mmCIF file of C-alpha atoms and ligand atoms in Angstrom:
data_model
loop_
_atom_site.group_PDB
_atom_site.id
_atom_site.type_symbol
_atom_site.label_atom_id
_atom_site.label_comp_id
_atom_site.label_asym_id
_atom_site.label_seq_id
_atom_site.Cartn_x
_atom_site.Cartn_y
_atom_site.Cartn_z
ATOM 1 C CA UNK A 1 26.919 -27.977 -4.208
ATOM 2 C CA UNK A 2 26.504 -23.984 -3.603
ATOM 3 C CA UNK A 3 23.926 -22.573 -5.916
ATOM 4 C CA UNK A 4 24.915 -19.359 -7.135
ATOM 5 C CA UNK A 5 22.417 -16.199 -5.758
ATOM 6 C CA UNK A 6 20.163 -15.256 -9.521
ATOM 7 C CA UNK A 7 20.615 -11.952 -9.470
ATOM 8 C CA UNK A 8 18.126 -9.548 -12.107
ATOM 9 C CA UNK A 9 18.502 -5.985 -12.810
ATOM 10 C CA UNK A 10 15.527 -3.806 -13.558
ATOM 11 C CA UNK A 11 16.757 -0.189 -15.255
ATOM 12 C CA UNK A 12 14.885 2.836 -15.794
ATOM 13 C CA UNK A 13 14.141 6.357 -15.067
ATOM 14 C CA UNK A 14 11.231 6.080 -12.836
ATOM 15 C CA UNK A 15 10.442 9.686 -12.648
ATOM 16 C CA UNK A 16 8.711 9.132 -10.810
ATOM 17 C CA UNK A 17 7.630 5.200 -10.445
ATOM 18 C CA UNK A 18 4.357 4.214 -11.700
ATOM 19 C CA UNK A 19 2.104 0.982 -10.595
ATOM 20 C CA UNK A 20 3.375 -0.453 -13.844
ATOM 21 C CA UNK A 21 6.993 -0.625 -12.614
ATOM 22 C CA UNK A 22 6.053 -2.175 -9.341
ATOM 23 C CA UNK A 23 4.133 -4.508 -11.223
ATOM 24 C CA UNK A 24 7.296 -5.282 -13.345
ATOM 25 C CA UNK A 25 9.600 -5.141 -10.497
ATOM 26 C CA UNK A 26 7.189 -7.089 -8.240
ATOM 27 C CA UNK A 27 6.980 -10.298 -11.010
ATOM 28 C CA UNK A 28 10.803 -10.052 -11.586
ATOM 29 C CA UNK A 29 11.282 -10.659 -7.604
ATOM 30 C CA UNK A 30 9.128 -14.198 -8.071
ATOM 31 C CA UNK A 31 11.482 -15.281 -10.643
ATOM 32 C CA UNK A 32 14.541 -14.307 -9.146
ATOM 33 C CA UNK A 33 16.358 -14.631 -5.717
ATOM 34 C CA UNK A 34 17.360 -10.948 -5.412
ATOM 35 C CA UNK A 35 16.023 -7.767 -7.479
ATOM 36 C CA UNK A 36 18.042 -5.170 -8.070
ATOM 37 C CA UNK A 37 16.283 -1.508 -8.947
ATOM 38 C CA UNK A 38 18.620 0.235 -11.163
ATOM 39 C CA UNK A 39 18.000 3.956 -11.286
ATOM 40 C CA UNK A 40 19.358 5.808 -14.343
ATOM 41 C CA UNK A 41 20.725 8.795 -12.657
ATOM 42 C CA UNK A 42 21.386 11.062 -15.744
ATOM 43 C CA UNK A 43 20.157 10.056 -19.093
ATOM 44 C CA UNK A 44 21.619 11.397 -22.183
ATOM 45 C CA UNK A 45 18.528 10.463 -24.125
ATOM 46 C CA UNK A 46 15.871 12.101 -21.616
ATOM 47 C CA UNK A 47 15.412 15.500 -20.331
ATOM 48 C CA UNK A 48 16.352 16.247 -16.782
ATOM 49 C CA UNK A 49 14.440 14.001 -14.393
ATOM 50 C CA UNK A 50 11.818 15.717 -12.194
ATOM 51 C CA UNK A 51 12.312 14.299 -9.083
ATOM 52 C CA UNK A 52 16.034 13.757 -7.826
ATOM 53 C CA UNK A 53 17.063 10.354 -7.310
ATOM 54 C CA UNK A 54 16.888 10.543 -3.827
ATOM 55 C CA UNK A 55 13.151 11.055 -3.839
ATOM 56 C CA UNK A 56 12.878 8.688 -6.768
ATOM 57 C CA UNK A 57 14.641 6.097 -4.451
ATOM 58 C CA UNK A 58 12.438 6.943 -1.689
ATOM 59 C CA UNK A 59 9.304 6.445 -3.889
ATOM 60 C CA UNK A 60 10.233 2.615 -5.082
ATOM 61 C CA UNK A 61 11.340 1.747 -1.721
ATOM 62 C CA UNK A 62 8.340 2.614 0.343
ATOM 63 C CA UNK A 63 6.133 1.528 -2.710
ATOM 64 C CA UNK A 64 7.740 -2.274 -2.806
ATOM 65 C CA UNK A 65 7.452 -2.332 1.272
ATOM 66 C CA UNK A 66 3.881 -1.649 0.289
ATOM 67 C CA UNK A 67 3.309 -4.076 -1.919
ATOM 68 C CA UNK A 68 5.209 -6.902 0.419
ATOM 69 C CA UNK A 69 8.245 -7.239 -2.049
ATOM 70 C CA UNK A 70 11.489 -7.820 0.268
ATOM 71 C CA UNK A 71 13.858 -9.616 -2.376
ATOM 72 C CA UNK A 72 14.654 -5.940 -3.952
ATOM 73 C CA UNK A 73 16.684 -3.294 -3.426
ATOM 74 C CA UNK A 74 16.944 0.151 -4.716
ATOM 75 C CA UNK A 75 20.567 1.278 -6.364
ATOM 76 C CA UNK A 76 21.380 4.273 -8.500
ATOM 77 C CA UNK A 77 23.839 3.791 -11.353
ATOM 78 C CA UNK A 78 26.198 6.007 -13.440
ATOM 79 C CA UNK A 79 27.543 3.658 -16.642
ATOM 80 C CA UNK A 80 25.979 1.415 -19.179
ATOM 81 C CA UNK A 81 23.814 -0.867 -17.315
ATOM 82 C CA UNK A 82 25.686 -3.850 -18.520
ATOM 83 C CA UNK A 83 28.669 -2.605 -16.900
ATOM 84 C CA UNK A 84 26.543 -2.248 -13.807
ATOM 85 C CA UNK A 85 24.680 -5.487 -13.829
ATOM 86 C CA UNK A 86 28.169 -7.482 -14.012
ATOM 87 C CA UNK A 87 29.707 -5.364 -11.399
ATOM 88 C CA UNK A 88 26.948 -6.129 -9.232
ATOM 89 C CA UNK A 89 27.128 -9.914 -9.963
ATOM 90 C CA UNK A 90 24.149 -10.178 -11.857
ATOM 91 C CA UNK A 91 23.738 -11.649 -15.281
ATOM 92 C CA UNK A 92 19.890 -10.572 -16.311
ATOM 93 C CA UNK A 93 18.360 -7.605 -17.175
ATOM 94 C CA UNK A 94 14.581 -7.345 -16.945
ATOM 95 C CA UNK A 95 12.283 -5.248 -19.217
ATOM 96 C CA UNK A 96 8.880 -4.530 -19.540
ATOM 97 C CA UNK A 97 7.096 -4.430 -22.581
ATOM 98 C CA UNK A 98 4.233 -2.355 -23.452
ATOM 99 C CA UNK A 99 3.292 -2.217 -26.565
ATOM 100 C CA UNK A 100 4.751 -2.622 -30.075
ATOM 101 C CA UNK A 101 6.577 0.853 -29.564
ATOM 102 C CA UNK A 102 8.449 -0.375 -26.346
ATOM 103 C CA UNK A 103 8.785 -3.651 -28.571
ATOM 104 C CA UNK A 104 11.372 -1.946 -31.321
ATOM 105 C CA UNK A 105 13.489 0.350 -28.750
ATOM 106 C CA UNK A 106 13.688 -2.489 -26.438
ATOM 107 C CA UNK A 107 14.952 -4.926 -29.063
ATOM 108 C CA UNK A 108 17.578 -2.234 -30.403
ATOM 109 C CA UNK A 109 19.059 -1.862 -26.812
ATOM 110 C CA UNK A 110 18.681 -5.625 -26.214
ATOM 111 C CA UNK A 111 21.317 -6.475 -29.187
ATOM 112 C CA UNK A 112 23.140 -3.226 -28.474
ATOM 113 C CA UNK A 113 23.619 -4.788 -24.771
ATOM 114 C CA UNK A 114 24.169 -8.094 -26.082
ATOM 115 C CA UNK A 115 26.878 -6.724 -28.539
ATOM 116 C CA UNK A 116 28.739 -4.852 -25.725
ATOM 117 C CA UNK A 117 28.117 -8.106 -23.065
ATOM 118 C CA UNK A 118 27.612 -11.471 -24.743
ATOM 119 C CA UNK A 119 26.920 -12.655 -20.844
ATOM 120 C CA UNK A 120 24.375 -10.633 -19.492
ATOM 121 C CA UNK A 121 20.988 -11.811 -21.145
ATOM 122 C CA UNK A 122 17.581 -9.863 -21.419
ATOM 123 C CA UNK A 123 14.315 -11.091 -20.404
ATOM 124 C CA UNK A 124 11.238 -9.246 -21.199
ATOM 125 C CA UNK A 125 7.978 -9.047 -19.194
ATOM 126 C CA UNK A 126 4.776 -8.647 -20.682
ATOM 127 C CA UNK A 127 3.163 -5.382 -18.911
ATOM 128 C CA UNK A 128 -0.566 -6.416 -17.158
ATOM 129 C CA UNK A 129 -3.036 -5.349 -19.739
ATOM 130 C CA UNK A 130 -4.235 -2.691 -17.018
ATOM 131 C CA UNK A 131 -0.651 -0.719 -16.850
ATOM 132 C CA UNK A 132 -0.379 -1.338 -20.237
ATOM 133 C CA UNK A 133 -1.016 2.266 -21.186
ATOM 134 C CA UNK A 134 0.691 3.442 -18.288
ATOM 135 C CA UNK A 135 3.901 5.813 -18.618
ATOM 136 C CA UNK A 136 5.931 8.535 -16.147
ATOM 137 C CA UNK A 137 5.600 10.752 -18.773
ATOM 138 C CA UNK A 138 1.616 10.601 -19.647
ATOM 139 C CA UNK A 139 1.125 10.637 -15.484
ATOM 140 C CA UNK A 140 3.454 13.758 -15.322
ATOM 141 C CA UNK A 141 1.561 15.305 -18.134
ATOM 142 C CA UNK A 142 -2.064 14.347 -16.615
ATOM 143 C CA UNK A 143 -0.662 15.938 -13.452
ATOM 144 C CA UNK A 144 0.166 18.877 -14.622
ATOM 145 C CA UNK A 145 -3.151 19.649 -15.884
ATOM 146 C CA UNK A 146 -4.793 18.343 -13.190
ATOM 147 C CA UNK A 147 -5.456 15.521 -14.711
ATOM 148 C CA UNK A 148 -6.789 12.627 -12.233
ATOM 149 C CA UNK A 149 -3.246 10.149 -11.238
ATOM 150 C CA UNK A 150 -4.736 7.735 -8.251
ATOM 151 C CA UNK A 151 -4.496 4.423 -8.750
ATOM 152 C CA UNK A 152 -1.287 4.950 -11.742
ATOM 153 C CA UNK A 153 1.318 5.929 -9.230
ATOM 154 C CA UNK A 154 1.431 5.018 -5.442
ATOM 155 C CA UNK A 155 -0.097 7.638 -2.800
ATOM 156 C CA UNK A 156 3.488 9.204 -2.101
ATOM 157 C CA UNK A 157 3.596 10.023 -5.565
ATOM 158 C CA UNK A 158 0.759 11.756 -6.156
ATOM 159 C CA UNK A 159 1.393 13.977 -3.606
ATOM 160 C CA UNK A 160 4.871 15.152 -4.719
ATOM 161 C CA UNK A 161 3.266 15.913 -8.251
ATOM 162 C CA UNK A 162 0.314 17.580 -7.076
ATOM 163 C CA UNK A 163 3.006 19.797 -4.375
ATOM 164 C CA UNK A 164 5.048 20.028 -7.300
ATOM 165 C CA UNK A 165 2.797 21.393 -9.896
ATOM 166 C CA UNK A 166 1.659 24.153 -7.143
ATOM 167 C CA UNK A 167 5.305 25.727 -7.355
ATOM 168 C CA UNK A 168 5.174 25.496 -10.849
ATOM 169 C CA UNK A 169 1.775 27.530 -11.014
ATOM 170 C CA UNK A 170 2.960 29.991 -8.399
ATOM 171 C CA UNK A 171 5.916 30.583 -10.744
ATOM 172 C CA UNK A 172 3.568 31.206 -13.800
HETATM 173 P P1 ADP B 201 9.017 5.233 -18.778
HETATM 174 O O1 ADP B 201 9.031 4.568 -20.127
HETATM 175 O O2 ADP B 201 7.676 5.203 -18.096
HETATM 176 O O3 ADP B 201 9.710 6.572 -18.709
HETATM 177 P P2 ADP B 201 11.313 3.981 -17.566
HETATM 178 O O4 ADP B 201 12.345 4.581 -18.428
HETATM 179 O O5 ADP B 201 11.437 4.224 -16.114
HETATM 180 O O6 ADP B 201 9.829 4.326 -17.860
HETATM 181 O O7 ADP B 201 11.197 2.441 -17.897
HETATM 182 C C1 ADP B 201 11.800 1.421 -17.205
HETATM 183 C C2 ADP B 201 11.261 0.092 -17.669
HETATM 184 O O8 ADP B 201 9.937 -0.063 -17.179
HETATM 185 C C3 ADP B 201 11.187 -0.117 -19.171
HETATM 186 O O9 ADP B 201 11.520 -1.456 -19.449
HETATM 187 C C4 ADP B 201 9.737 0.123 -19.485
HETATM 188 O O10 ADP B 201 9.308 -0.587 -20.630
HETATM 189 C C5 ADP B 201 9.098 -0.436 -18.231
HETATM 190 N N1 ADP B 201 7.788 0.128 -17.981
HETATM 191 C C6 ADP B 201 7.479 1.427 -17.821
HETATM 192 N N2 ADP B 201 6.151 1.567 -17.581
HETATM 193 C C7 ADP B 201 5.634 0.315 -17.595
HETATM 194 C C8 ADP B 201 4.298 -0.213 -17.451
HETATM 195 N N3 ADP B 201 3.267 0.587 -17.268
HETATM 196 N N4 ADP B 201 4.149 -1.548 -17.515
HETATM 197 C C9 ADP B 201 5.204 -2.345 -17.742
HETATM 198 N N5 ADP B 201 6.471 -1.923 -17.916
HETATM 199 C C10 ADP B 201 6.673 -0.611 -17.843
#
């Protein structure tokens, strides 16, 4: 009997990726045969992404080949990620949850996705307790201010944001 391939989708910004994604994307690889990486190119909800998603691509690639991970892949995406995830084949979409906050948006766009695809269900992973306060947005913020980022976001990372925040100065 052939086995179908269990696909998962993890979605998200990742501008840029933090050690609490890989951590997320890294579990999600044990429990399924193939990750996919789903990078929200343009988000109606968010401001304009800092890094492009080629560099964001970059970042999560070299981070996961890092970490060992070779079950995932990296793929931009331009419509609802439901639409996505069955295009692709997949039938899971994998979240991580941080703390109660994540807990109410999550569960909003969890029966939102549900309502627009019955067949693509969501599983949610618990974020390690030591990522748990870990966002993009907090490590672009500490950055900015020159705030200390090693050991939230992998090497690569940190030096984008610190090259990044140098143009931004020289522009002040
Ligand atoms: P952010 O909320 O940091 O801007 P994204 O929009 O890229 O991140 O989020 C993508 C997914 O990753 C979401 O499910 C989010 O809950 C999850 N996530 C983000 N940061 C962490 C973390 N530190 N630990 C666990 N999950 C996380």
């Amino acid at each position: 009997m052939k086995t179908e391939k269990r696909i998962a989708v993890v979605p998200g910004s990742y501008d840029p990726v933090t050690f609490g994604h890989i951590d997320i994307i890294t579990r999600a690889a044990g429990l399924f045969d193939e990750v996919v990486v789903a990078i929200v190119n343009q988000s109606v909800r968010k401001s304009t992404a800092m890094f492009s998603v080629e560099e964001r691509t970059t970042f999560i690639e070299d981070a996961l080949a890092e970490a060992g991970v070779t079950n995932a892949r990296v793929e931009p995406f331009y419509e609802l990620v439901v639409s996505f995830t069955r295009r692709i084949g997949a039938h899971v979409i994998v979240k991580g949850l941080r703390q109660a906050s994540d807990f109410e948006y999550e569960m909003q766009m969890g029966h939102l996705n549900r309502q627009q695809a019955p067949d693509i269900e969501s599983v949610f992973v618990m974020a390690s307790p030591k990522y748990a306060f870990l966002s993009s947005s907090w490590v672009k913020e500490l950055a900015r201010f020159d705030g200390k980022i090693d050991g939230l976001v992998p090497g690569p990372v940190v030096t984008a944001l610190t090259e990044r925040n140098a143009e931004f100065r020289d522009q002040d």
